PDB file of C-alpha atoms in Angstrom:
ATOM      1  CA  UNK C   1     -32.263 -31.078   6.953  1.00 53.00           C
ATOM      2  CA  UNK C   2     -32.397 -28.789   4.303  1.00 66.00           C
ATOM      3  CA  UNK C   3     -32.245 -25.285   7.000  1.00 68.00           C
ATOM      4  CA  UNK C   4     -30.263 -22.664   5.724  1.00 73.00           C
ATOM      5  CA  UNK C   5     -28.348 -21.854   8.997  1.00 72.00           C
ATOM      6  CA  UNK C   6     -25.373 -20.384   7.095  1.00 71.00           C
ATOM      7  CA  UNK C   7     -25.411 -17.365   8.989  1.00 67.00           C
ATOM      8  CA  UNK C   8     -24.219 -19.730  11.869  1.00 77.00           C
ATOM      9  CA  UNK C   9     -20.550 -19.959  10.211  1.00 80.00           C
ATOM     10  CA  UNK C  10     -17.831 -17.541   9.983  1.00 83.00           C
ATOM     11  CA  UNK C  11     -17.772 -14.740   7.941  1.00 82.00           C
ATOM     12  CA  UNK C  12     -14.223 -13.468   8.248  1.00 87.00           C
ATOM     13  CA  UNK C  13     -13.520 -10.234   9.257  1.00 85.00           C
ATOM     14  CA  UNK C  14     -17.498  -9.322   9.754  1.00 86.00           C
ATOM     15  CA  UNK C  15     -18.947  -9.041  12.757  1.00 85.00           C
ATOM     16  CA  UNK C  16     -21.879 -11.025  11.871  1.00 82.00           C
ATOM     17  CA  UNK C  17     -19.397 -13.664  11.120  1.00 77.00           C
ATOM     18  CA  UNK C  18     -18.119 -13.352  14.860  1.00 83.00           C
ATOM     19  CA  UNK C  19     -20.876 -15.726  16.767  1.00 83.00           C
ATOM     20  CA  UNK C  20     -18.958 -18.314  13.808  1.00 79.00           C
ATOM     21  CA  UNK C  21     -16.660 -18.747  15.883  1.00 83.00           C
ATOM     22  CA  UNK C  22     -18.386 -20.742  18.702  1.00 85.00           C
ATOM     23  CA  UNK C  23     -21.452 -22.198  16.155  1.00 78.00           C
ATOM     24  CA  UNK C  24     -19.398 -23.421  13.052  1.00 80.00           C
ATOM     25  CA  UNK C  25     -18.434 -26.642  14.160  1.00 82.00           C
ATOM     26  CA  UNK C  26     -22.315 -27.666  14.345  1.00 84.00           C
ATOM     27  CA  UNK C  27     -23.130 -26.290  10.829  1.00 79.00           C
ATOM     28  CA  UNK C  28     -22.317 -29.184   8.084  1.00 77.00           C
ATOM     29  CA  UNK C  29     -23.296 -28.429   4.315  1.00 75.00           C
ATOM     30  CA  UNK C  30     -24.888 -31.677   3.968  1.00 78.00           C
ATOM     31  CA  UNK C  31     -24.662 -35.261   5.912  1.00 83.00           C
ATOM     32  CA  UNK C  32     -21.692 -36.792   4.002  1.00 85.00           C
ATOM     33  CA  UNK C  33     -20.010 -33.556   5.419  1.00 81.00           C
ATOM     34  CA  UNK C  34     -21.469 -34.390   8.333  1.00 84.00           C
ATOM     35  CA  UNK C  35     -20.333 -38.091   8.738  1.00 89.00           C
ATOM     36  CA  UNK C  36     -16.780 -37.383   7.743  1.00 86.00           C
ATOM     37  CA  UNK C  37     -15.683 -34.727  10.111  1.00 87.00           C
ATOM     38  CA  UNK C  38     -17.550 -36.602  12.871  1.00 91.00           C
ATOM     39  CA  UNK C  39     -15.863 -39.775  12.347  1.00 90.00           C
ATOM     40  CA  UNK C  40     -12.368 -38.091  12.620  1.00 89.00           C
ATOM     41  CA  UNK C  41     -13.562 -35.603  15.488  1.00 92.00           C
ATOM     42  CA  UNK C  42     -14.929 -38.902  17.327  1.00 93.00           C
ATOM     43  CA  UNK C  43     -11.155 -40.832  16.976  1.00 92.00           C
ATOM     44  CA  UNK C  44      -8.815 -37.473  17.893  1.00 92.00           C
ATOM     45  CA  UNK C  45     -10.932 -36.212  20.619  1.00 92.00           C
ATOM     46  CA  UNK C  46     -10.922 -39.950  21.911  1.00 94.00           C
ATOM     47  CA  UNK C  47      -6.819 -40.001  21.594  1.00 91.00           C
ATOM     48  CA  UNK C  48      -6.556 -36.361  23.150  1.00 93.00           C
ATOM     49  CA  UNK C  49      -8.910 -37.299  26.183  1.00 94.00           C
ATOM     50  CA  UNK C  50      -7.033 -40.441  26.473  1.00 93.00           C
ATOM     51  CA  UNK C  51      -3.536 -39.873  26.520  1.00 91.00           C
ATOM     52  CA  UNK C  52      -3.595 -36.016  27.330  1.00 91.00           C
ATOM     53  CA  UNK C  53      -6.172 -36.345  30.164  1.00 91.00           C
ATOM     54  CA  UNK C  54      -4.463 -33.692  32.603  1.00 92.00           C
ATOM     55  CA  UNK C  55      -4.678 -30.680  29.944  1.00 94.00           C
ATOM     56  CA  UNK C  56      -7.203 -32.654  27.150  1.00 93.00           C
ATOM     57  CA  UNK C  57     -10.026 -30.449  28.200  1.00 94.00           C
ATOM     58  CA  UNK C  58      -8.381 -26.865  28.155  1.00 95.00           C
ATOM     59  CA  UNK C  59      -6.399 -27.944  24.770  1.00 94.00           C
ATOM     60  CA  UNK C  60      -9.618 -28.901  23.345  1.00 93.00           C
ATOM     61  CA  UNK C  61     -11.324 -25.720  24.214  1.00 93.00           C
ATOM     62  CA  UNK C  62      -8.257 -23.496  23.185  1.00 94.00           C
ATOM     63  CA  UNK C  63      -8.266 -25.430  19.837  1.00 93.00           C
ATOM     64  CA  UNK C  64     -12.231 -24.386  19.567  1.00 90.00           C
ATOM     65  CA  UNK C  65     -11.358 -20.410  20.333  1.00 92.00           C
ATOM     66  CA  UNK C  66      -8.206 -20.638  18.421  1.00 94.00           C
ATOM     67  CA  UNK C  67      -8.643 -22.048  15.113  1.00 91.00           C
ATOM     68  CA  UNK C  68     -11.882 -20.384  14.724  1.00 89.00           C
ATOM     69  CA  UNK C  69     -10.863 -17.141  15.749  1.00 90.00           C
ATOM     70  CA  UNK C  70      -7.681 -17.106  13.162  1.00 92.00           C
ATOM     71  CA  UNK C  71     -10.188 -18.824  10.374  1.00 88.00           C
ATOM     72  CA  UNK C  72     -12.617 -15.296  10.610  1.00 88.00           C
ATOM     73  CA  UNK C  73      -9.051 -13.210  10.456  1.00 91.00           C
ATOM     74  CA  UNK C  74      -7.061 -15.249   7.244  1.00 88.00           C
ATOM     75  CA  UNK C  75     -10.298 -17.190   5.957  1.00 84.00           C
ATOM     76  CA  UNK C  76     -11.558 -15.482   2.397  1.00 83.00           C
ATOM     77  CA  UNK C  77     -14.639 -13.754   2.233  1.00 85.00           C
ATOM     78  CA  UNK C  78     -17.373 -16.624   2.251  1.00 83.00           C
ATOM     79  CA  UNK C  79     -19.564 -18.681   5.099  1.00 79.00           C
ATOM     80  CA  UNK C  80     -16.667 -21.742   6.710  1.00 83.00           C
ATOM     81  CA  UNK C  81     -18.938 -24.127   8.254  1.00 83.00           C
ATOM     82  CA  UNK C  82     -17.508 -27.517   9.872  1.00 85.00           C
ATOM     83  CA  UNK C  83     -15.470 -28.845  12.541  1.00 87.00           C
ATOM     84  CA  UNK C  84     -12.258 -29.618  10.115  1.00 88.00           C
ATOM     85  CA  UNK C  85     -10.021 -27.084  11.904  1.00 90.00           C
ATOM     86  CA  UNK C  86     -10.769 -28.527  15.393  1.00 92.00           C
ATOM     87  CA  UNK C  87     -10.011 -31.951  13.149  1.00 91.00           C
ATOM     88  CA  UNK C  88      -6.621 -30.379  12.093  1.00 92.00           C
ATOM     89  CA  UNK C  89      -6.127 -28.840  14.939  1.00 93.00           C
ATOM     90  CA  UNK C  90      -6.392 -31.990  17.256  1.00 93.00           C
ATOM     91  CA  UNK C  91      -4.399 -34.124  14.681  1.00 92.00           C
ATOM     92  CA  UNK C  92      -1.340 -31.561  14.431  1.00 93.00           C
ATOM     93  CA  UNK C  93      -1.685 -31.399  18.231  1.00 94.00           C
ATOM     94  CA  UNK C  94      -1.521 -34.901  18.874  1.00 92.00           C
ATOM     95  CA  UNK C  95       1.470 -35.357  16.311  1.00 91.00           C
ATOM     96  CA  UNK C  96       3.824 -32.481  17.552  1.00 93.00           C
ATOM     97  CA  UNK C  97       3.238 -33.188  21.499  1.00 91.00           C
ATOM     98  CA  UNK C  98       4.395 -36.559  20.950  1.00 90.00           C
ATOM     99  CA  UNK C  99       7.423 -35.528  19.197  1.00 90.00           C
ATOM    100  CA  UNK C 100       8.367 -32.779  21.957  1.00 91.00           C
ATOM    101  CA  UNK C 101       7.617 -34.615  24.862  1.00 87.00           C
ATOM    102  CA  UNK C 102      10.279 -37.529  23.445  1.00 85.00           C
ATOM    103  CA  UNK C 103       7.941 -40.329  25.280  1.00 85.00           C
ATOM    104  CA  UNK C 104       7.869 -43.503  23.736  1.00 86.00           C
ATOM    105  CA  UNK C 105       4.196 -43.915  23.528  1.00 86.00           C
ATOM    106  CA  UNK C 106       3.283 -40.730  22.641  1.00 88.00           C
ATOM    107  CA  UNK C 107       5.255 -40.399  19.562  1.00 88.00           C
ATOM    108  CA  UNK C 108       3.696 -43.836  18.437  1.00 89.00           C
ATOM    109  CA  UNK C 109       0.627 -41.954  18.747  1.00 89.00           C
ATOM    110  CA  UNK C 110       2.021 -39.061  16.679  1.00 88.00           C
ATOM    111  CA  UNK C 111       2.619 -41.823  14.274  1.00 89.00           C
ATOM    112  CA  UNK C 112       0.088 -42.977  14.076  1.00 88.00           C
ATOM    113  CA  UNK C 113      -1.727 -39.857  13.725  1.00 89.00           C
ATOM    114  CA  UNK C 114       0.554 -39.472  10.695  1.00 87.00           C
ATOM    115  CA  UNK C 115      -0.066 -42.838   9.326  1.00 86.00           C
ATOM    116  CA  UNK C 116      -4.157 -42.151   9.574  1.00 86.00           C
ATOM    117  CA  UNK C 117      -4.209 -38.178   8.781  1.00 83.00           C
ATOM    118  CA  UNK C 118      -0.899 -37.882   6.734  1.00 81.00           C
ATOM    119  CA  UNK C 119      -3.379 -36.832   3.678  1.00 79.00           C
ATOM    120  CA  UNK C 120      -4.663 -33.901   5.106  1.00 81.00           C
ATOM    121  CA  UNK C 121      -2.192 -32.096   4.498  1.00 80.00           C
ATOM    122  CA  UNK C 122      -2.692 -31.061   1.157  1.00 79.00           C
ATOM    123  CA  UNK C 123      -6.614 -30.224   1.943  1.00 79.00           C
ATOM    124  CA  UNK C 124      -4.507 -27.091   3.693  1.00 80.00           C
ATOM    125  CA  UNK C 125      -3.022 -25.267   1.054  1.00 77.00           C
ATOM    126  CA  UNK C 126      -5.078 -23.672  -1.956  1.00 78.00           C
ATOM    127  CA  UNK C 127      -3.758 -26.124  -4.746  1.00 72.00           C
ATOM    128  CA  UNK C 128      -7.443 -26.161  -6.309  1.00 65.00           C
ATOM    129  CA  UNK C 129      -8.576 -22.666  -8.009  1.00 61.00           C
ATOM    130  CA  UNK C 130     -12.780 -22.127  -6.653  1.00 69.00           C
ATOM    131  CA  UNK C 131     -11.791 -25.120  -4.203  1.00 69.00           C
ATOM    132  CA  UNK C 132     -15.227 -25.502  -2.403  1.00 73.00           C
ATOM    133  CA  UNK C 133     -13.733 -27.194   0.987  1.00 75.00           C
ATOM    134  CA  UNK C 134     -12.061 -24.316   3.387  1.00 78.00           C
ATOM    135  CA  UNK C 135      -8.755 -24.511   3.234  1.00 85.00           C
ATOM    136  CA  UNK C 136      -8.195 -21.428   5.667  1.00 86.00           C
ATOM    137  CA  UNK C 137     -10.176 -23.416   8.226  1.00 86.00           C
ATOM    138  CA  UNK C 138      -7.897 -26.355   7.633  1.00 88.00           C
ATOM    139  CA  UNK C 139      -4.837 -24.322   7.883  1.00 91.00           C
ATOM    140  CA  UNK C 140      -6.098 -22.124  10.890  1.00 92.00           C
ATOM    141  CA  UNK C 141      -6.725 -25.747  12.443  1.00 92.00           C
ATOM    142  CA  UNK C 142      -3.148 -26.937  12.204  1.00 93.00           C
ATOM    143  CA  UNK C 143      -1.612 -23.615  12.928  1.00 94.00           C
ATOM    144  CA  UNK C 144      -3.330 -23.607  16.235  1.00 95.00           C
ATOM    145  CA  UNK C 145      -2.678 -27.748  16.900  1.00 95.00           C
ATOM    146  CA  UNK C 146       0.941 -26.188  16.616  1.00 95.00           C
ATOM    147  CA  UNK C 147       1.151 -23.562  18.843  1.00 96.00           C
ATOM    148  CA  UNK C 148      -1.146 -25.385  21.585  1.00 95.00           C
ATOM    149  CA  UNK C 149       1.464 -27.953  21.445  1.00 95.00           C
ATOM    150  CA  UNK C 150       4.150 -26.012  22.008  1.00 95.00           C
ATOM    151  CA  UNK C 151       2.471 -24.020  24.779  1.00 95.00           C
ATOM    152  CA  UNK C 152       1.523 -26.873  26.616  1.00 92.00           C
ATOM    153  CA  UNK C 153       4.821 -29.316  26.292  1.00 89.00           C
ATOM    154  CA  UNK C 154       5.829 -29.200  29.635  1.00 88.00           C
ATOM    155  CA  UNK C 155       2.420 -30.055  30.958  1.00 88.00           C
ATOM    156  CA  UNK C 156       0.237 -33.371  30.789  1.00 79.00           C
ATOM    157  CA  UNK C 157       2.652 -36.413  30.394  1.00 77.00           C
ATOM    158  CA  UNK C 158       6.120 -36.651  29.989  1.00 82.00           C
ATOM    159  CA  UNK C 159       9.193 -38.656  29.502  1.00 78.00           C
ATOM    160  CA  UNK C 160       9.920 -40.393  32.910  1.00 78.00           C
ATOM    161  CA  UNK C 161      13.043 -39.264  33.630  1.00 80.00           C
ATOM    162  CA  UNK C 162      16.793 -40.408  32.887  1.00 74.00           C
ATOM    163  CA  UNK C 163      18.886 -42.675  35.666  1.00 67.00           C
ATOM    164  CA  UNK C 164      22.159 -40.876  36.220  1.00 59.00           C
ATOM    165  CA  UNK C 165      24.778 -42.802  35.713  1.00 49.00           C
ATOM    166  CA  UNK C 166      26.323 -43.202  39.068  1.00 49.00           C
ATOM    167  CA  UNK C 167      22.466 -44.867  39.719  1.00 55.00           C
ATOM    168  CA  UNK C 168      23.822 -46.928  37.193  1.00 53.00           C
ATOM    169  CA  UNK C 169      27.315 -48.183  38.442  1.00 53.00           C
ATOM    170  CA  UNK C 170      25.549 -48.710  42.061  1.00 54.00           C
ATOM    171  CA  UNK C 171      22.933 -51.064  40.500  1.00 55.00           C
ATOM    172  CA  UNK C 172      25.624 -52.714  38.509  1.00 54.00           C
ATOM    173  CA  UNK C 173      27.991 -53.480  41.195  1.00 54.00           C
ATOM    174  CA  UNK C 174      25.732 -55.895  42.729  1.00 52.00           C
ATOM    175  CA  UNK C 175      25.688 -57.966  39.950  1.00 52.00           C
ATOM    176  CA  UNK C 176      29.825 -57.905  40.056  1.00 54.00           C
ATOM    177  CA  UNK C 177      31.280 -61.119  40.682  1.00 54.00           C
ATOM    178  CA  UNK C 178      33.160 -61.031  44.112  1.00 55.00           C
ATOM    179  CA  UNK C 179      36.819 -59.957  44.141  1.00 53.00           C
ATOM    180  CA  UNK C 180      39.022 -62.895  44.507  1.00 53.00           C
ATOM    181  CA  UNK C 181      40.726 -62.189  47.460  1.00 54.00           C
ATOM    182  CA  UNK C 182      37.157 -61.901  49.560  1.00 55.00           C
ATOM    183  CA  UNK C 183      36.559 -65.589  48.167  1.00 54.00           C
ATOM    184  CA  UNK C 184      39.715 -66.548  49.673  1.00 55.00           C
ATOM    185  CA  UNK C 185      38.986 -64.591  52.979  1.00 57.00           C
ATOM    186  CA  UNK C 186      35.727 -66.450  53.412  1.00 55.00           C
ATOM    187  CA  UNK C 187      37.519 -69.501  52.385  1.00 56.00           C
ATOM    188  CA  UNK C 188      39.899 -69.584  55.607  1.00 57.00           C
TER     189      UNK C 188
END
């Protein structure tokens, strides 16, 4: 809408950059930029709501505090505006919880995840020189999608557990055809 609310981003490592950290995500540099990174926020928050409902709420506020909050300590010295590291941090959330939790449905969703996402990736690393797009934000996004998923793998859903074995062998035996001599017990 053509409002310079830059000053609503993070400035790293200035304290007028600090209120960044809870106002970036509403700042977009124009409504292409806005569109995008609500389209994938809209589809990862659904998934993490979804499938992580126990903890969804906590992870997503953690990812919030988190990414921004490393973004104003590694990001380079310019305004980050945008929601991408909540993006990244949801997506490498959703995609490493599946994998640790070893629950059938939950790494299809990491695959998924990968399937959709896989590109953004590279959007984290500075491979562009005077790249426009933060790439500290990006990276600050996924760093903190890792460690929230490795802080909170034993909580939300898991893997039902395993059958011992001897479960096993007791289940099995009733299917076991009767012993010969109790046919010829029964027989008499």
């Amino acid at each position: 809408f053509k409002q310079d609310l830059f000053w609503l981003g993070i400035h790293p490592l200035h304290v007028n950059g600090l209120v960044g950290i809870l106002s970036h995500t509403f700042i977009h540099a124009d409504v292409v930029h806005l569109l995008n990174n609500l389209v994938s926020f809209w589809i990862l928050s659904v998934a993490l709501f979804y499938f992580y409902k126990d903890i969804a709420f906590r992870v997503w506020l953690l990812s919030w505090l988190m990414s921004g909050s490393l973004l104003w300590v590694i990001g380079r010295d310019s305004w980050h505006i945008g929601c991408s590291d909540l993006i990244y941090c949801m997506a490498f959330f959703l995609f490493l919880s599946g994998l640790l939790r070893k629950h059938i449905p939950l790494i299809a969703i990491s695959l998924i995840v990968v399937f959709v996402y896989g590109g953004m990736v590279w959007n984290m690393l500075p491979w562009m020189p005077n790249m426009v797009v933060s790439w500290e934000g990006h990276l600050a996004g996924a760093v903190s999608g890792i460690v929230l998923a490795v802080v909170f793998r034993k909580q939300g859903p898991q893997r039902p557990p395993q059958k011992e074995e001897q479960e096993d062998e007791e289940d099995s035996e009733y299917w076991k055809e009767e012993d010969s001599s109790d046919i010829a017990d029964s027989n008499i």
